[in-house]
XYZ file of N, CA and C in Angstrom:
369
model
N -7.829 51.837 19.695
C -7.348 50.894 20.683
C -7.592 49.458 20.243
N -8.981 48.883 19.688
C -9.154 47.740 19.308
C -8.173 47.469 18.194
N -7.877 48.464 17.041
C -6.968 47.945 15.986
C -5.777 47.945 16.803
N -5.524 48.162 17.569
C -3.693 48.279 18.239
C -3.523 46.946 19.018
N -4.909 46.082 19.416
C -4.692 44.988 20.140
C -5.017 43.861 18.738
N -5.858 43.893 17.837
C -6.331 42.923 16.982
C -4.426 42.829 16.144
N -3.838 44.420 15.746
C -2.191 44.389 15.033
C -1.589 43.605 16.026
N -1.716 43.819 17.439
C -0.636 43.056 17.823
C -0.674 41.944 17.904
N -2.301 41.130 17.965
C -2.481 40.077 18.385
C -1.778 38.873 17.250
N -2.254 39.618 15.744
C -1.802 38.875 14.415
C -0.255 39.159 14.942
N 0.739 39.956 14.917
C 1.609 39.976 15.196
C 2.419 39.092 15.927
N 1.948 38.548 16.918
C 2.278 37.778 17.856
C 1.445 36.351 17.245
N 0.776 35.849 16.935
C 0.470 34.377 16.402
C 1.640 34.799 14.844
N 1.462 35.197 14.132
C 2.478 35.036 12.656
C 3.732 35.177 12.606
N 3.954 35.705 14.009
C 6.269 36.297 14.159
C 6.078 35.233 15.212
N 5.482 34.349 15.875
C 6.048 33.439 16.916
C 6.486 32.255 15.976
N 6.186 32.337 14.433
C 6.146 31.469 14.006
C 7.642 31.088 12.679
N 8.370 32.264 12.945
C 9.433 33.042 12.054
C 9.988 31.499 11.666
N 10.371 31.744 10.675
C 11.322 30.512 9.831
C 12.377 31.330 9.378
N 14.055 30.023 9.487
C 15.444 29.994 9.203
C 15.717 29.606 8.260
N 16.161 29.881 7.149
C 16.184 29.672 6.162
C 17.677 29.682 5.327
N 18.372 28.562 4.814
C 19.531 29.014 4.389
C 19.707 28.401 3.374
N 20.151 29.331 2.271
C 20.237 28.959 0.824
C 21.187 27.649 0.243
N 22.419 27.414 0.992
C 23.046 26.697 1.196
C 23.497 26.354 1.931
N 23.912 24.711 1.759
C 24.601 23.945 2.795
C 25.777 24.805 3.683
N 25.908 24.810 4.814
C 26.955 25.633 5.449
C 27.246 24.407 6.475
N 27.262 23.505 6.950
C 27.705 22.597 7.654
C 27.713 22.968 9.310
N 28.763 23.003 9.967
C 28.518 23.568 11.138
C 28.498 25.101 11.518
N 27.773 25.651 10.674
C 27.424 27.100 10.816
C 26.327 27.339 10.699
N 25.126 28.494 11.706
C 23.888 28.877 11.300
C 23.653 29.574 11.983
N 22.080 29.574 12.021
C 21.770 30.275 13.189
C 21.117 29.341 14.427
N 21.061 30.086 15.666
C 20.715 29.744 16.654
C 19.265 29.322 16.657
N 18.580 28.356 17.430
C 17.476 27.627 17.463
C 16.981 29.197 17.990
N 15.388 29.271 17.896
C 14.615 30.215 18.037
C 15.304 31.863 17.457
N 15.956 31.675 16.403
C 16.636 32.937 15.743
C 16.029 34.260 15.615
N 14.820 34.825 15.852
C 14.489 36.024 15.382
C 13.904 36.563 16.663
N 14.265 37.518 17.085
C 13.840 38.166 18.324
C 13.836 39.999 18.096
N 13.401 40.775 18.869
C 12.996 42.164 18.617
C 13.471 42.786 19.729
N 13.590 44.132 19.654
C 14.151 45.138 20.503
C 13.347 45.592 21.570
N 11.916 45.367 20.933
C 10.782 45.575 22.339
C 9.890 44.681 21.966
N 9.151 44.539 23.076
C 7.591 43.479 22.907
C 7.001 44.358 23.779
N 5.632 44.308 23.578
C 5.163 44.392 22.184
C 5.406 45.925 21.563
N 5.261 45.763 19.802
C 5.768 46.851 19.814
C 4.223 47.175 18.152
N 4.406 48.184 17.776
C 3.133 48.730 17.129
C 3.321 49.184 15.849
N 2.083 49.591 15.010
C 2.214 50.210 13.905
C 3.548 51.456 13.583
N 4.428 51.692 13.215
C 4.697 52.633 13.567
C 5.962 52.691 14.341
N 6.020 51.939 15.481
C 7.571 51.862 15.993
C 8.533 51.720 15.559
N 9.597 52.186 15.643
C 10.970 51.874 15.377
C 11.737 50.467 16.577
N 11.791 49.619 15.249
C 12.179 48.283 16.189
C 13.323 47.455 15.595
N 14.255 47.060 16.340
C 15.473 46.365 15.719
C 15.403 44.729 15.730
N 15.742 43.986 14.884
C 15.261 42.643 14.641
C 16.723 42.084 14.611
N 16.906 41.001 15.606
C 17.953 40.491 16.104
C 17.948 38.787 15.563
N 19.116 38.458 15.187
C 19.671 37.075 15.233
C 21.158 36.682 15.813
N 21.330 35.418 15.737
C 22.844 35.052 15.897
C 23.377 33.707 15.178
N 24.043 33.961 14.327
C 25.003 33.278 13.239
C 26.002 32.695 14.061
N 26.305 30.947 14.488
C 27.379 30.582 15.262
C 28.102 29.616 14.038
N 29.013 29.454 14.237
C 30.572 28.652 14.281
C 31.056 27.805 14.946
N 30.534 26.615 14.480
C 31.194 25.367 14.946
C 32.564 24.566 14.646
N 32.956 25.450 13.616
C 33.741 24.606 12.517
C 34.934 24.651 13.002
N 36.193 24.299 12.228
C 37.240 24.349 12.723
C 38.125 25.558 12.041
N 37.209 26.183 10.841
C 37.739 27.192 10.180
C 36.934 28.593 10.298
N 37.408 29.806 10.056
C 36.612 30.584 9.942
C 35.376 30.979 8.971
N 34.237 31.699 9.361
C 33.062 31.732 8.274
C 32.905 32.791 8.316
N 32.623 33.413 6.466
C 31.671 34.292 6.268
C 30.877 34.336 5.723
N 29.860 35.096 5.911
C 28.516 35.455 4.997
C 27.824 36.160 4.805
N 26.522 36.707 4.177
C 26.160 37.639 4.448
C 24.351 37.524 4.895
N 23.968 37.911 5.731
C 22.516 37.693 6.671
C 21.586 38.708 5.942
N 20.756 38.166 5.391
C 19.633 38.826 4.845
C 18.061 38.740 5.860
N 17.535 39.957 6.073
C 15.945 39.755 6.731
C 15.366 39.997 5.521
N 14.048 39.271 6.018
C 12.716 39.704 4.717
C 11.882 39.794 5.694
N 10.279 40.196 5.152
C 9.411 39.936 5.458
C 8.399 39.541 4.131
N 8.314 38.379 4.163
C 7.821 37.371 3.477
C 8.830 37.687 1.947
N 8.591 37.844 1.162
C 9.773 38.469 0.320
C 10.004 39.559 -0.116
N 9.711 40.559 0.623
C 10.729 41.788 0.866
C 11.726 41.732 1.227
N 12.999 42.497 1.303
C 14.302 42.598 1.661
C 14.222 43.590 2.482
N 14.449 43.450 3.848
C 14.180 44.569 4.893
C 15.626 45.394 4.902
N 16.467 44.290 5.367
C 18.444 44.747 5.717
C 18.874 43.564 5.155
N 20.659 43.724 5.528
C 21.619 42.666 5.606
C 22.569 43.221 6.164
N 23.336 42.368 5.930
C 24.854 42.929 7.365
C 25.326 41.543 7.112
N 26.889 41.835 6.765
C 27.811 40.638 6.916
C 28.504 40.470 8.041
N 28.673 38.846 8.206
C 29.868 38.292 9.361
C 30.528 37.759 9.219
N 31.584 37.749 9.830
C 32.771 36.575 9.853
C 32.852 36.396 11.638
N 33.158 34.926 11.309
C 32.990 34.453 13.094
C 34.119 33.138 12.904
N 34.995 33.767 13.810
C 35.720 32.493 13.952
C 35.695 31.550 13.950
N 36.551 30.171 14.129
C 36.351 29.227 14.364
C 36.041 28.571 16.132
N 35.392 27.293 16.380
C 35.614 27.136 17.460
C 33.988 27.661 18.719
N 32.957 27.488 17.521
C 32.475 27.645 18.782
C 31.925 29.184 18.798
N 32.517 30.262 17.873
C 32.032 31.282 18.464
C 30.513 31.661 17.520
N 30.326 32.680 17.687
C 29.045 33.673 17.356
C 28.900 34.614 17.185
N 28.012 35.470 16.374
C 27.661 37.078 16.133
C 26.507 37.094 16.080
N 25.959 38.130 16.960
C 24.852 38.925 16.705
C 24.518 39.492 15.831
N 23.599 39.791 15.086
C 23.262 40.467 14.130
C 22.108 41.000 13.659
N 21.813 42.424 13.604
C 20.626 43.451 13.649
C 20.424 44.586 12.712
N 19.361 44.196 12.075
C 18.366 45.481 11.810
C 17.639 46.275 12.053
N 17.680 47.217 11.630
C 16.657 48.422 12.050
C 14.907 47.844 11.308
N 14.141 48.214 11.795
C 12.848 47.935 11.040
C 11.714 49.062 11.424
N 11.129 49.192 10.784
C 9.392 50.930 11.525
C 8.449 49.461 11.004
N 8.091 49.092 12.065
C 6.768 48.379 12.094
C 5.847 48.748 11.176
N 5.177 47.345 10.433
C 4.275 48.371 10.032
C 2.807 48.046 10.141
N 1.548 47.546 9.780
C 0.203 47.710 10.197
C -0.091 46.106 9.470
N -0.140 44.899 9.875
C -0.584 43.947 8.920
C 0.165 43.014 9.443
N 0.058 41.915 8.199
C 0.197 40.446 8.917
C 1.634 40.448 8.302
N 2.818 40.113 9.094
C 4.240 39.555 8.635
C 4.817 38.731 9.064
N 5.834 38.051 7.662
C 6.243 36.740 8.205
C 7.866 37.135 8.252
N 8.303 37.544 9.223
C 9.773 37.791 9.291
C 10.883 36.632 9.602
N 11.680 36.556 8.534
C 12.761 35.554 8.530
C 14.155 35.783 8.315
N 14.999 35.472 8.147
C 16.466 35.596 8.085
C 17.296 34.665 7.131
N 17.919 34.548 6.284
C 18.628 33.693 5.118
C 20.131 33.961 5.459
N 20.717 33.065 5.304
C 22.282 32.978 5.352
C 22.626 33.061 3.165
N 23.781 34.081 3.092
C 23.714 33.406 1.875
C 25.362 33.570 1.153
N 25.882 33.391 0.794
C 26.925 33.781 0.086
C 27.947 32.978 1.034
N 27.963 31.804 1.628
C 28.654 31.352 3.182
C 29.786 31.262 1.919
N 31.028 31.121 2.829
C 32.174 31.334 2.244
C 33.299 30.783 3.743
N 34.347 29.558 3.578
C 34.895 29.191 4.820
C 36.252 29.873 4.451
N 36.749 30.609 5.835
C 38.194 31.928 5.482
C 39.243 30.808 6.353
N 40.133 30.595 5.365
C 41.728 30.202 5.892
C 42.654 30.812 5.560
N 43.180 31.319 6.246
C 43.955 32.488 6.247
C 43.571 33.553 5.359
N 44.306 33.638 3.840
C 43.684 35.286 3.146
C 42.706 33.875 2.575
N 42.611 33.306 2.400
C 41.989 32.360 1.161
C 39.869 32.446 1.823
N 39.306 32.853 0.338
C 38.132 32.665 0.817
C 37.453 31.069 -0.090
N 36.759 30.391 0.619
C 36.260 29.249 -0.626
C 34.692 29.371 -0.078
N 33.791 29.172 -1.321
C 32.543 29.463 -1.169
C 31.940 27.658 -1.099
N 31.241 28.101 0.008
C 30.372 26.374 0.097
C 28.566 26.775 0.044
């Protein structure tokens, strides 16, 4: 019981603290202020837990890219988006099994690419 409150406690001071991170300039595209959120709180050694962001679109063209998680530099998932122009947004989630220790979970934009019509151009 004490290790299940001391895991969560590190848990909760080191993931309140998640950093956004994007390899390149993407202009009016990213992610949302406070970007990394979870499927349950609190959750434990051991759980099966899904790790959520959202990639928006400000631009006047369409964007794609592809969303990478780590934990500190591990490669947990990725999952690509394309999000219109105008304002819109995508959700976007991984699966993760918790695991016992201190992590710094973050999210990278990388490969951004602006879509006009078939045409892709990488920024």
């Amino acid at each position: 019981m004490i290790k299940k409150i001391i895991f969560l406690s590190l848990v909760v001071v080191f993931l309140g603290n998640t950093a956004a991170l994007a390899a390149e300039n993407v202009g009016n595209a990213g992610f949302v202020p406070g970007n990394i959120w979870y499927s349950q709180d609190p959750f434990f050694a051991g759980d099966d837990v899904e790790i959520h962001t959202i990639v928006f679109n400000s631009g006047t063209k369409a964007f794609s890219a592809i969303v990478e998680f780590y934990d500190a530099s591990k490669l947990l998932g990725k999952a690509s988006v394309v999000i219109p122009p105008g304002g819109k947004f995508q959700e976007v989630v991984i699966p993760w099994v918790a695991m016992e220790g201190l992590h710094k979970i973050f999210a990278v934009i990388k490969n951004p690419k602006i879509i006009e019509g078939s045409v892709e151009t990488a920024i």
